mmCIF file with all atom_site columns, C-alpha atoms and ligand atoms in Angstrom:
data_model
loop_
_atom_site.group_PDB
_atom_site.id
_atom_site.type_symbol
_atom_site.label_atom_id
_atom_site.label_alt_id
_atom_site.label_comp_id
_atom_site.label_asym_id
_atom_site.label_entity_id
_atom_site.label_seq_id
_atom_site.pdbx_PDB_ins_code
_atom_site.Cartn_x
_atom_site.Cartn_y
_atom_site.Cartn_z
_atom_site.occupancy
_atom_site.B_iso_or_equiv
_atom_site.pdbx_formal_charge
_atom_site.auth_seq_id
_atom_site.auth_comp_id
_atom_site.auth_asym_id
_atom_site.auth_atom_id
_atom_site.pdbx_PDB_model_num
ATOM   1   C  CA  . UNK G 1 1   ? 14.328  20.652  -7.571  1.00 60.00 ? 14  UNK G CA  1
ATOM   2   C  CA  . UNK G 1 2   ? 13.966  23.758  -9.601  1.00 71.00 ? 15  UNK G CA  1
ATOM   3   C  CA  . UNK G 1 3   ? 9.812   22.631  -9.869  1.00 69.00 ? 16  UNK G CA  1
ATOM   4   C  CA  . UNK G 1 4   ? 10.023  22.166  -6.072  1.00 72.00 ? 17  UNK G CA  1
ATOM   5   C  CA  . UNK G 1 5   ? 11.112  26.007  -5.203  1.00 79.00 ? 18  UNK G CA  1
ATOM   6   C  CA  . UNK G 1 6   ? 9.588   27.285  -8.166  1.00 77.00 ? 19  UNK G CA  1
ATOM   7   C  CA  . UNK G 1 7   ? 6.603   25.672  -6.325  1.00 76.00 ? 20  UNK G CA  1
ATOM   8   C  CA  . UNK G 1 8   ? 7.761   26.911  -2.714  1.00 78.00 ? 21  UNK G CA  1
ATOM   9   C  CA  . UNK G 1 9   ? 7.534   30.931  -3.973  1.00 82.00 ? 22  UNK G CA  1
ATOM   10  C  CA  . UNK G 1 10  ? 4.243   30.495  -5.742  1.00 78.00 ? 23  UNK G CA  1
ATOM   11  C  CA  . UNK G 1 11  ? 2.508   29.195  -2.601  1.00 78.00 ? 24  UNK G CA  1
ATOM   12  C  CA  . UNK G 1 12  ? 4.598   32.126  -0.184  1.00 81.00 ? 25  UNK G CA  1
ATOM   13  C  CA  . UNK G 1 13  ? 2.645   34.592  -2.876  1.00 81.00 ? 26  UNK G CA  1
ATOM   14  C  CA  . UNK G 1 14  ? -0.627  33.372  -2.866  1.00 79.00 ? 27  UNK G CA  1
ATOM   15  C  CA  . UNK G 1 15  ? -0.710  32.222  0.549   1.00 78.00 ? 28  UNK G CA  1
ATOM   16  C  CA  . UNK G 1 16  ? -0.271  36.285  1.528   1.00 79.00 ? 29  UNK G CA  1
ATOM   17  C  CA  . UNK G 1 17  ? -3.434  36.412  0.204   1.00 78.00 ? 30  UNK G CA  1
ATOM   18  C  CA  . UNK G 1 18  ? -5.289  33.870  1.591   1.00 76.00 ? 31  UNK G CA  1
ATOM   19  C  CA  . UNK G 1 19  ? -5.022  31.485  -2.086  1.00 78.00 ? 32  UNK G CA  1
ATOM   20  C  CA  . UNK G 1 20  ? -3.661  28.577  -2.786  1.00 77.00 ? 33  UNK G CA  1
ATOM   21  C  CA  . UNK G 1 21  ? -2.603  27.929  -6.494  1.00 75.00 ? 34  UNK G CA  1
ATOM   22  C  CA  . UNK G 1 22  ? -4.594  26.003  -8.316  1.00 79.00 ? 35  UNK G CA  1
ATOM   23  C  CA  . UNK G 1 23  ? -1.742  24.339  -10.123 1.00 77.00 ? 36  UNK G CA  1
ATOM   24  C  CA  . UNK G 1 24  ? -1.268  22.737  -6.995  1.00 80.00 ? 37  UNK G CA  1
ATOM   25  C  CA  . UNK G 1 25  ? -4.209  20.293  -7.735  1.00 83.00 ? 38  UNK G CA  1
ATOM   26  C  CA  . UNK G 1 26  ? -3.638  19.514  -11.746 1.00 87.00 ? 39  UNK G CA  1
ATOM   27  C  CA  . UNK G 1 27  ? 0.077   20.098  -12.004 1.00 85.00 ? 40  UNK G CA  1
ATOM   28  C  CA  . UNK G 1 28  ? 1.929   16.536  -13.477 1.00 89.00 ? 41  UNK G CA  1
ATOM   29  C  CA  . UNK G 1 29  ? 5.573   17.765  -12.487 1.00 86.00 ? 42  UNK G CA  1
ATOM   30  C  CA  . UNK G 1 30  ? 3.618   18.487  -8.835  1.00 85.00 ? 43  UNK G CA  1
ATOM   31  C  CA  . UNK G 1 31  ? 1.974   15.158  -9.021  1.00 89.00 ? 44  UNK G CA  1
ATOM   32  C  CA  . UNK G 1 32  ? 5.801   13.563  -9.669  1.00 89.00 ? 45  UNK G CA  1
ATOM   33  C  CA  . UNK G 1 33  ? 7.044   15.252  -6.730  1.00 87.00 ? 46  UNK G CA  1
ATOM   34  C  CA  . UNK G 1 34  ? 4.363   14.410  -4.694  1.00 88.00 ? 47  UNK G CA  1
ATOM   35  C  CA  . UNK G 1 35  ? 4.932   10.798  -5.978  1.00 89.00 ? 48  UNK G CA  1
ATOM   36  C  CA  . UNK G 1 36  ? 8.721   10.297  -5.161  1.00 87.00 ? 49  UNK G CA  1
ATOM   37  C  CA  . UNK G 1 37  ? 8.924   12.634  -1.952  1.00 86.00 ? 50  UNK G CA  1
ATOM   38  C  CA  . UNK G 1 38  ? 5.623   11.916  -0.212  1.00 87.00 ? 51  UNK G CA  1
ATOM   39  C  CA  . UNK G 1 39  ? 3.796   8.852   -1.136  1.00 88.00 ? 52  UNK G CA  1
ATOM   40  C  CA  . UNK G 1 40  ? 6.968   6.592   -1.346  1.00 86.00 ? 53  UNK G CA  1
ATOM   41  C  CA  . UNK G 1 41  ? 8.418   7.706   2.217   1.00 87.00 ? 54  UNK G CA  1
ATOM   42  C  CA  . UNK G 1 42  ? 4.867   8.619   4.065   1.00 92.00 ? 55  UNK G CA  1
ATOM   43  C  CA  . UNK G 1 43  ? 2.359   6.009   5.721   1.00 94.00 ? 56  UNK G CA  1
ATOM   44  C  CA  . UNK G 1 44  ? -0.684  5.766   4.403   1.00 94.00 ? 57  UNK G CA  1
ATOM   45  C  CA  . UNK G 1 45  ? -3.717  5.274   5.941   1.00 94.00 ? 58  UNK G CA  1
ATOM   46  C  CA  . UNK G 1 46  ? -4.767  1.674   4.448   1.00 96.00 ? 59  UNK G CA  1
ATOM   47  C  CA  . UNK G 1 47  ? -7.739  -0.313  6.373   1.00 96.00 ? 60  UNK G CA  1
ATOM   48  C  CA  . UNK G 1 48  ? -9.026  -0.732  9.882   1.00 95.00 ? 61  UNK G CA  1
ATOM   49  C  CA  . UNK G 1 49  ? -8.885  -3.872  11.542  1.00 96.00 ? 62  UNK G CA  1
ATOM   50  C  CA  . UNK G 1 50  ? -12.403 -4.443  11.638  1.00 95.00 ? 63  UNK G CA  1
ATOM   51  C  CA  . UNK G 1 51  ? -12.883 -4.400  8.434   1.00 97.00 ? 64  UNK G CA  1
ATOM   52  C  CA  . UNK G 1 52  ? -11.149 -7.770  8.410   1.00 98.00 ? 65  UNK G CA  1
ATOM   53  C  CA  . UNK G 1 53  ? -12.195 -9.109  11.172  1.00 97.00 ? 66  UNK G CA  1
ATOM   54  C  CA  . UNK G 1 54  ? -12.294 -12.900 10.248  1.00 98.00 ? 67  UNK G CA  1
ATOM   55  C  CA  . UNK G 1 55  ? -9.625  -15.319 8.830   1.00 98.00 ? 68  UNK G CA  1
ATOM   56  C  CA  . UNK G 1 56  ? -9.160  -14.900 5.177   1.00 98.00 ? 69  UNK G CA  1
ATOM   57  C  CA  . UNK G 1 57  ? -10.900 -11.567 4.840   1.00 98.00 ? 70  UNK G CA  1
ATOM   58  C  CA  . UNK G 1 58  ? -10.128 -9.099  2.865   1.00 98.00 ? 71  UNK G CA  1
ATOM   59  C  CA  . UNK G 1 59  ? -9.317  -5.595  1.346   1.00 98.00 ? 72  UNK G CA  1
ATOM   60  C  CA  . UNK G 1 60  ? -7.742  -3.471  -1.675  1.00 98.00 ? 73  UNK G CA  1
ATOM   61  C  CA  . UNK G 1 61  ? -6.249  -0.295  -1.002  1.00 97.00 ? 74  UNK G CA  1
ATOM   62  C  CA  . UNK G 1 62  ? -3.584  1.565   -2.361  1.00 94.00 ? 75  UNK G CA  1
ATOM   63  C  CA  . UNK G 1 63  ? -0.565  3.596   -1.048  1.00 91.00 ? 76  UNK G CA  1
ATOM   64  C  CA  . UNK G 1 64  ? 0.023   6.543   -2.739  1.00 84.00 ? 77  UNK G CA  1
ATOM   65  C  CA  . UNK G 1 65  ? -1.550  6.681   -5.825  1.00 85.00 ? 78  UNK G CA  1
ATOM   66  C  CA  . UNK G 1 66  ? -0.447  4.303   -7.764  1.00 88.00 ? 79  UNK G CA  1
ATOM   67  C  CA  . UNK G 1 67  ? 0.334   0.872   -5.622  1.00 93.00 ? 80  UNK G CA  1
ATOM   68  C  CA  . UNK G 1 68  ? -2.419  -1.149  -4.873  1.00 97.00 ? 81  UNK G CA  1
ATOM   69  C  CA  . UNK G 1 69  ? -1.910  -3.869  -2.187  1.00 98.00 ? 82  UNK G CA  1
ATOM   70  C  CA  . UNK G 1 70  ? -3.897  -6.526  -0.364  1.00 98.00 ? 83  UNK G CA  1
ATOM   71  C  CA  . UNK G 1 71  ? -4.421  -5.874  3.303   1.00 98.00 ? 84  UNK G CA  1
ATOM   72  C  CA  . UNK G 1 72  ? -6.136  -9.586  4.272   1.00 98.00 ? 85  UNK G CA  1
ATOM   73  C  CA  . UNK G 1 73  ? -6.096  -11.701 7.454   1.00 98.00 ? 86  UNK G CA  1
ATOM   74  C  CA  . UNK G 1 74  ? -4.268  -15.088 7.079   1.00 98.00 ? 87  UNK G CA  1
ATOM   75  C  CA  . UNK G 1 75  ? -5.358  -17.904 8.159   1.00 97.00 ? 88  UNK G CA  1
ATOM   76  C  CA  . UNK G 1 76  ? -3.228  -17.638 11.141  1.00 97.00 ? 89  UNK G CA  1
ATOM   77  C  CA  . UNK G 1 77  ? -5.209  -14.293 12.368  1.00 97.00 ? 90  UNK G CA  1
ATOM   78  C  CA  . UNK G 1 78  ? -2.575  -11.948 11.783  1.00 98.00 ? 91  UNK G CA  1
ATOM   79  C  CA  . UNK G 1 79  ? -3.627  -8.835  9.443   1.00 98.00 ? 92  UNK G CA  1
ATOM   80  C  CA  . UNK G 1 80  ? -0.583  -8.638  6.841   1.00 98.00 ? 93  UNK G CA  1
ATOM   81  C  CA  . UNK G 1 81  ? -0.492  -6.085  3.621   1.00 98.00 ? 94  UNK G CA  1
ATOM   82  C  CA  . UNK G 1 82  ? 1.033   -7.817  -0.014  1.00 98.00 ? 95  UNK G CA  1
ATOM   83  C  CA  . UNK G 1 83  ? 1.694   -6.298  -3.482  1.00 98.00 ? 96  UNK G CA  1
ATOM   84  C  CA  . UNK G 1 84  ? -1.461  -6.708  -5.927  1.00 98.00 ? 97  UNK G CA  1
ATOM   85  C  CA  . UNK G 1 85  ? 1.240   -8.150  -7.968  1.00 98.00 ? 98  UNK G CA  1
ATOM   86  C  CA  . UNK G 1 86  ? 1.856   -11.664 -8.850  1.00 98.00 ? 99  UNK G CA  1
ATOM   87  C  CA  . UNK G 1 87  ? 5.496   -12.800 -8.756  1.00 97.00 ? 100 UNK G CA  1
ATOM   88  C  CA  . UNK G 1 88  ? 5.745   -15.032 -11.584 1.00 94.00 ? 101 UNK G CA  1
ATOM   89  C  CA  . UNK G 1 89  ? 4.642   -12.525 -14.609 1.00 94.00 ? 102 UNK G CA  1
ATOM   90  C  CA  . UNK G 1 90  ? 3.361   -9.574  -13.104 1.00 96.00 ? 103 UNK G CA  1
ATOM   91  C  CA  . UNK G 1 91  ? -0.388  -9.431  -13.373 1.00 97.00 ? 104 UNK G CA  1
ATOM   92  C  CA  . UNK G 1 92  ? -2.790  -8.889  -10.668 1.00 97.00 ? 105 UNK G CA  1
ATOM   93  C  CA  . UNK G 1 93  ? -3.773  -11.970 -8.316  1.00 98.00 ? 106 UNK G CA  1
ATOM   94  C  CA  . UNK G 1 94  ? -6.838  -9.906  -6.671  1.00 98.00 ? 107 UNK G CA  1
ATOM   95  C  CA  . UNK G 1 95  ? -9.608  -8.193  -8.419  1.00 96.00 ? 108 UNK G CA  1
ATOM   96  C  CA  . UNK G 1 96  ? -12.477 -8.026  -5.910  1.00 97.00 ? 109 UNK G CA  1
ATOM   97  C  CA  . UNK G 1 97  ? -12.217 -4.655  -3.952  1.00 97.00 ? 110 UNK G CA  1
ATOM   98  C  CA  . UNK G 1 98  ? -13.307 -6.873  -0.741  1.00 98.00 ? 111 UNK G CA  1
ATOM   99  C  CA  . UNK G 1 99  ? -14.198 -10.621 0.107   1.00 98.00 ? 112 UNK G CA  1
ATOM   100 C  CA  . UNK G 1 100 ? -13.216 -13.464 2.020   1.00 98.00 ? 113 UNK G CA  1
ATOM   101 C  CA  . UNK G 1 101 ? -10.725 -15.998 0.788   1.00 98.00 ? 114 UNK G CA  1
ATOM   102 C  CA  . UNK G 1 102 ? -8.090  -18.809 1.616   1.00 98.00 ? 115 UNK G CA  1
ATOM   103 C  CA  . UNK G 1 103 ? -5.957  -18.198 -1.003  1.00 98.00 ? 116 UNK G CA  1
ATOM   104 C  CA  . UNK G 1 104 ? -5.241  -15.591 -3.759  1.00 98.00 ? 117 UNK G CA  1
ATOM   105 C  CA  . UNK G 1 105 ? -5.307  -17.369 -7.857  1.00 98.00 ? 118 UNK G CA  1
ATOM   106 C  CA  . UNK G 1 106 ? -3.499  -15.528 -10.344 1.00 97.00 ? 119 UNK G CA  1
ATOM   107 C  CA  . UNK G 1 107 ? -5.699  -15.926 -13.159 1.00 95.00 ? 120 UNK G CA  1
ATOM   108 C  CA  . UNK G 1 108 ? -2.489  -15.781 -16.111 1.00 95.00 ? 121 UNK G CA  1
ATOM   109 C  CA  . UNK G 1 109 ? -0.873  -19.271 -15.548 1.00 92.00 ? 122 UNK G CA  1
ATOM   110 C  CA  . UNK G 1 110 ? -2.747  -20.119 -12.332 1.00 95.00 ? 123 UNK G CA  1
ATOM   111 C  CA  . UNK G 1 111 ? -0.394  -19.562 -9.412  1.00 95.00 ? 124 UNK G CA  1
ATOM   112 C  CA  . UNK G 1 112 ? -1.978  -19.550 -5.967  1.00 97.00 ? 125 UNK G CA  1
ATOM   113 C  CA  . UNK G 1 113 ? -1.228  -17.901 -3.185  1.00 98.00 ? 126 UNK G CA  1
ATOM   114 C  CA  . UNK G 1 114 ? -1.588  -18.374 0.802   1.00 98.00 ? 127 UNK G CA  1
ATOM   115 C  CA  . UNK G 1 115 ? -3.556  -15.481 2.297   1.00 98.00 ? 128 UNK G CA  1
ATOM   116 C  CA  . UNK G 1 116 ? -0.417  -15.300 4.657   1.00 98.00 ? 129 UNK G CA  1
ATOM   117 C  CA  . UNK G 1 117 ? 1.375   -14.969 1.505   1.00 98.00 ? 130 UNK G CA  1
ATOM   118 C  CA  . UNK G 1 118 ? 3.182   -18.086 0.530   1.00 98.00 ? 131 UNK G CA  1
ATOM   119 C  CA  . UNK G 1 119 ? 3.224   -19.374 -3.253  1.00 97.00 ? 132 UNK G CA  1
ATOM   120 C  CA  . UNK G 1 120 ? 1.460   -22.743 -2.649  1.00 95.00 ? 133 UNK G CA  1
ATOM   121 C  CA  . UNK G 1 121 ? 0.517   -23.785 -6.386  1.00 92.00 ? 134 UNK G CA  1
ATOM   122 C  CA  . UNK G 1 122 ? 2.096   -23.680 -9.317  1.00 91.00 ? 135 UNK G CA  1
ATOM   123 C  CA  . UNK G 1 123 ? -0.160  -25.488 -11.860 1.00 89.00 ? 136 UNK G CA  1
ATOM   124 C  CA  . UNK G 1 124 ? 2.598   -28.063 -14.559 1.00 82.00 ? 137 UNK G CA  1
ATOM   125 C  CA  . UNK G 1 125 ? 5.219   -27.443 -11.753 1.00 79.00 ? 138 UNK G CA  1
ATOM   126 C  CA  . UNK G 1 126 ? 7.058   -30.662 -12.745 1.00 75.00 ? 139 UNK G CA  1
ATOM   127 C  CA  . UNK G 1 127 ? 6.302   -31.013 -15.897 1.00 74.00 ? 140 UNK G CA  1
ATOM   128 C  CA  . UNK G 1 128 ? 7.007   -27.058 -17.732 1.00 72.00 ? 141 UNK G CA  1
ATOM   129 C  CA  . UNK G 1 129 ? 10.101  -26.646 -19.328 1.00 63.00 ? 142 UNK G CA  1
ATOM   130 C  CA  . UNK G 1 130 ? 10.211  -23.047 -18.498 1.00 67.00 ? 143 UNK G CA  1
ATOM   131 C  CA  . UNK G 1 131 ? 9.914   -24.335 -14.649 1.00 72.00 ? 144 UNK G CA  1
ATOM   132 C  CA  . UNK G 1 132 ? 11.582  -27.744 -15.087 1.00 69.00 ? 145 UNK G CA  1
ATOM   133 C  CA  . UNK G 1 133 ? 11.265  -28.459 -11.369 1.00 70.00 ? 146 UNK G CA  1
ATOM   134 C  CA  . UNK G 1 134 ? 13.608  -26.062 -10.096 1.00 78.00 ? 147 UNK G CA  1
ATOM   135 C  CA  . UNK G 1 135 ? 11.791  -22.815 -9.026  1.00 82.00 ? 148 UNK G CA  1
ATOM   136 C  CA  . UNK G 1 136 ? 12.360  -21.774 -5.611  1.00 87.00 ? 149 UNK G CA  1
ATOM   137 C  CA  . UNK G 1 137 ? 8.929   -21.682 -4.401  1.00 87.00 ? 150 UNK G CA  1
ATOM   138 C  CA  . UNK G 1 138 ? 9.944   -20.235 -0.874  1.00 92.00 ? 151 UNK G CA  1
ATOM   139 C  CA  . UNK G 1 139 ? 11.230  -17.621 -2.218  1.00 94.00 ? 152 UNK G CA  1
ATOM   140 C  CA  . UNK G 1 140 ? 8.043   -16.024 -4.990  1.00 96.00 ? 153 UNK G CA  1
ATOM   141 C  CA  . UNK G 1 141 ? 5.397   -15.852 -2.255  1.00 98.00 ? 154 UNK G CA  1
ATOM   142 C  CA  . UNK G 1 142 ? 3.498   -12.594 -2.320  1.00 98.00 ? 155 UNK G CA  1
ATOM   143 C  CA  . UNK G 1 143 ? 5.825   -9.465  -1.513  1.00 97.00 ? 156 UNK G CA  1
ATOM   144 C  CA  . UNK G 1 144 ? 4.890   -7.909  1.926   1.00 97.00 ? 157 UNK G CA  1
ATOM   145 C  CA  . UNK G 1 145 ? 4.432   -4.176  2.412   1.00 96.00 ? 158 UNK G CA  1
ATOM   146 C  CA  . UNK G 1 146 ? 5.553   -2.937  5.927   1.00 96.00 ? 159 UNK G CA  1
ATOM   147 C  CA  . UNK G 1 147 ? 2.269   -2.066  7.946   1.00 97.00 ? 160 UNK G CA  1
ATOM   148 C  CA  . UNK G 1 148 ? 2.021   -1.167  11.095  1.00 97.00 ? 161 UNK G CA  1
ATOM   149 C  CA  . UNK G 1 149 ? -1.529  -0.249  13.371  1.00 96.00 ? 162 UNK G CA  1
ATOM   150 C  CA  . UNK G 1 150 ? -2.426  2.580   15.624  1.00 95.00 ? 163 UNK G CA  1
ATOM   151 C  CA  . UNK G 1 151 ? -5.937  2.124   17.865  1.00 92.00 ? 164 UNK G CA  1
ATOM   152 C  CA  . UNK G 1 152 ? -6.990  -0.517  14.959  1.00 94.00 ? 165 UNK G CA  1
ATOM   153 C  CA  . UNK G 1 153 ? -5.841  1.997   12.051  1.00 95.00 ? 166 UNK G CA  1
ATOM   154 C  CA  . UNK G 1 154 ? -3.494  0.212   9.363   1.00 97.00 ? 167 UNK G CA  1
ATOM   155 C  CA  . UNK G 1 155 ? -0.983  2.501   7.953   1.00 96.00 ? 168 UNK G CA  1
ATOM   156 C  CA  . UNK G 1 156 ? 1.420   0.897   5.097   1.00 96.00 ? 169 UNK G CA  1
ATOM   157 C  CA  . UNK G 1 157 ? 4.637   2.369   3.836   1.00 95.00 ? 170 UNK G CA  1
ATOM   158 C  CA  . UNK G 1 158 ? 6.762   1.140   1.071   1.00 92.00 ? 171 UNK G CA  1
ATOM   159 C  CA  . UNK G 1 159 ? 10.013  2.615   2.151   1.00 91.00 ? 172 UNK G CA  1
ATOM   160 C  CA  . UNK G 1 160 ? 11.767  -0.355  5.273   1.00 87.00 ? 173 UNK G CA  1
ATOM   161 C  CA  . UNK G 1 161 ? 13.853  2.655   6.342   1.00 91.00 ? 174 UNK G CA  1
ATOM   162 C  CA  . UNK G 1 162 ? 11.229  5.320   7.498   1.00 92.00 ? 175 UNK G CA  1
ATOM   163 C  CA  . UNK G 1 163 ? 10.377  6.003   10.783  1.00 94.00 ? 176 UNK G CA  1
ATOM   164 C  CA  . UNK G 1 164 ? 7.917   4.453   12.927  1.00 96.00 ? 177 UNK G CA  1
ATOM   165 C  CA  . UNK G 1 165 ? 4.175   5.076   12.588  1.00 96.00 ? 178 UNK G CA  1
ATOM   166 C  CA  . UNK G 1 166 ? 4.078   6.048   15.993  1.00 95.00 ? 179 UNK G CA  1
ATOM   167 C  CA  . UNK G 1 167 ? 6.864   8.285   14.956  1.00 95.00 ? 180 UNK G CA  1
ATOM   168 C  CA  . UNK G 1 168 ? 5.518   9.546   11.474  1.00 94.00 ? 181 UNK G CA  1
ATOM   169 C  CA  . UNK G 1 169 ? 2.311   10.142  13.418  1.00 94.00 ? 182 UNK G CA  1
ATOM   170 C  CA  . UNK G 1 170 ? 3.521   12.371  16.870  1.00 94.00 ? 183 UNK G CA  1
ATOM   171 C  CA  . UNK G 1 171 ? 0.604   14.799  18.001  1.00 92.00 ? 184 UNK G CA  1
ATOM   172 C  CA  . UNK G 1 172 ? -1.507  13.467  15.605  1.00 89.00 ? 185 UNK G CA  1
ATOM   173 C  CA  . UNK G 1 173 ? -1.628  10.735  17.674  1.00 91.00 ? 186 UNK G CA  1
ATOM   174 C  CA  . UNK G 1 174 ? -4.068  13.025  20.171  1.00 90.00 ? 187 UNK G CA  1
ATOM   175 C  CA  . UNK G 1 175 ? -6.918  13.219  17.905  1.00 87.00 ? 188 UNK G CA  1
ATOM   176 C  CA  . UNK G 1 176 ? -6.574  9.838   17.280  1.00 87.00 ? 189 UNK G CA  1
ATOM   177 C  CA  . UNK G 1 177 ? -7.382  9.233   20.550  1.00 88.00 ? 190 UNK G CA  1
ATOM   178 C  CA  . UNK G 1 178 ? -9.989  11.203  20.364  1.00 81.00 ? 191 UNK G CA  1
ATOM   179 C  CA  . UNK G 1 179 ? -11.925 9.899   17.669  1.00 70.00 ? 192 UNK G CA  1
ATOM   180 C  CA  . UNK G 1 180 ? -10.394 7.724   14.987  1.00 60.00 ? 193 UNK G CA  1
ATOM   181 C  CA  . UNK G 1 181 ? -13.214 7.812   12.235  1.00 62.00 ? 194 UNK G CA  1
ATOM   182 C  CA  . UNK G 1 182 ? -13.280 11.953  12.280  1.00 59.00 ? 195 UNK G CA  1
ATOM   183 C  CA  . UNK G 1 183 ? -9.480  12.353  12.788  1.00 55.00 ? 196 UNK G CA  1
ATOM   184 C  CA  . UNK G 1 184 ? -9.069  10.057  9.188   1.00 58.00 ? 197 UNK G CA  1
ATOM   185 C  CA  . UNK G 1 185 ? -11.612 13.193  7.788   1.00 55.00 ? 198 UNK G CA  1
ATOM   186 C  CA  . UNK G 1 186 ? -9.085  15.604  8.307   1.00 49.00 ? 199 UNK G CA  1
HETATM 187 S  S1  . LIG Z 2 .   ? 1.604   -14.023 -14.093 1.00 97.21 ? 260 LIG Z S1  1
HETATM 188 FE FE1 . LIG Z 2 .   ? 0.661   -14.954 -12.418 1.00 97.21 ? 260 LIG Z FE1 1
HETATM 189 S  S2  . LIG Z 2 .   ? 0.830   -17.055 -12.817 1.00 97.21 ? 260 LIG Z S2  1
HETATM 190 FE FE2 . LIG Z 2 .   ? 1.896   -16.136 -14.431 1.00 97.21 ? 260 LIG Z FE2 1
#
C-alpha cells in the first residue's frame, strides 16, 4: 500500500504542473499494482464479434497482461472465451494468433478439445497407467473466462464477482454508441 500512496503524492505533484511521472510507465512495483488491482478485477476489451463470425473461428487475446485466452465460436454459434491453458499439464493448446478450427490439440500428450470447450480426446485413455480409465473427462474441459458483449464488443474479466460490463462500463457506454472502433482508441 505504502507504493500505492507513495504513488498517489507523486502524481498530485507533478500533475500541478501539467507532468505525469515517468515512473508511471517503467515502474515493476507499479506494474504489480496495476496487475492485482486493475487487470484482475477490470474488463478488458478482448475481440469483436465479427471477427469470428463463422463456427469454429477464432482469436488470441489476452486480459491484462499476462493471461492469454481463446475467444472462438463453437460449433453451436455461441462466441465463448477459454484459458490458453491445457488442463491436463499446463501447456498451451493454441498457438495461431487467429484461424478457424473444430477443435483445439494440445500438442504435449495430445488432448483435444471442443471449440465449445469440452475435453473430447485423450489419446491411451484406457490403456495409461497414469489415467487407468478413471479421469473425469467432464470435468478437464477448457476453463471458461466470464465474457460478456456490448454493441458486438467482447469484454472478458477473470474475477466471477465484479460488476456487470454494462455496469463497469456506465457513460462510457455513450461513445460507444457513438462509434465503437474510435471509442476502443481512447
Ligand atoms: S499438457 Fe496437454 S495433453 Fe498433457
Amino acid at each position: 500500500m505504502k507504493v500505492a500512496e507513495n504513488l498517489l503524492q507523486q502524481v498530485r505533484q507533478d500533475l500541478k504542473q501539467a507532468r505525469v511521472p515517468l515512473s508511471i510507465f517503467a515502474d515493476p512495483e507499479i506494474f504489480q499494482l496495476e496487475r492485482q488491482h486493475l487487470f484482475a478485477r477490470a474488463w478488458s476489451f478482448l475481440a469483436h464479434e465479427s471477427e469470428v463470425p463463422q463456427p469454429g473461428d477464432y482469436v488470441l487475446r489476452y486480459v491484462g497482461p499476462d493471461d492469454q485466452v481463446i475467444v472462438v465460436r463453437g460449433e453451436d454459434g455461441k462466441v465463448r472465451a477459454f484459458h490458453n491453458i491445457c488442463t491436463h499439464r499446463g501447456q498451451v493448446v493454441c498457438r495461431a494468433e487467429r484461424g478457424n478450427t473444430s477443435s483445439f490439440v494440445c500438442s504435449y500428450h495430445g488432448w483435444s478439445f471442443k471449440n465449445t470447450g469440452e475435453l473430447t480426446g485423450v489419446p491411451a485413455y484406457k490403456e495409461s497407467f497414469g489415467y487407468a480409465g478413471l479421469l473425469k473427462r467432464e470435468e478437464l474441459g477448457l476453463k471458461q473466462v466470464r465474457i460478456e458483449t456490448y454493441n458486438g464488443l467482447i469484454f472478458g474479466t477473470l474475477d466471477a464477482s465484479v460488476p456487470s460490463l454494462d455496469e463497469f462500463l456506465g457513460n462510457m457506454k455513450f461513445y460507444l454508441d457513438i462509434s465503437p472502433t474510435e471509442a476502443m482508441r481512447v
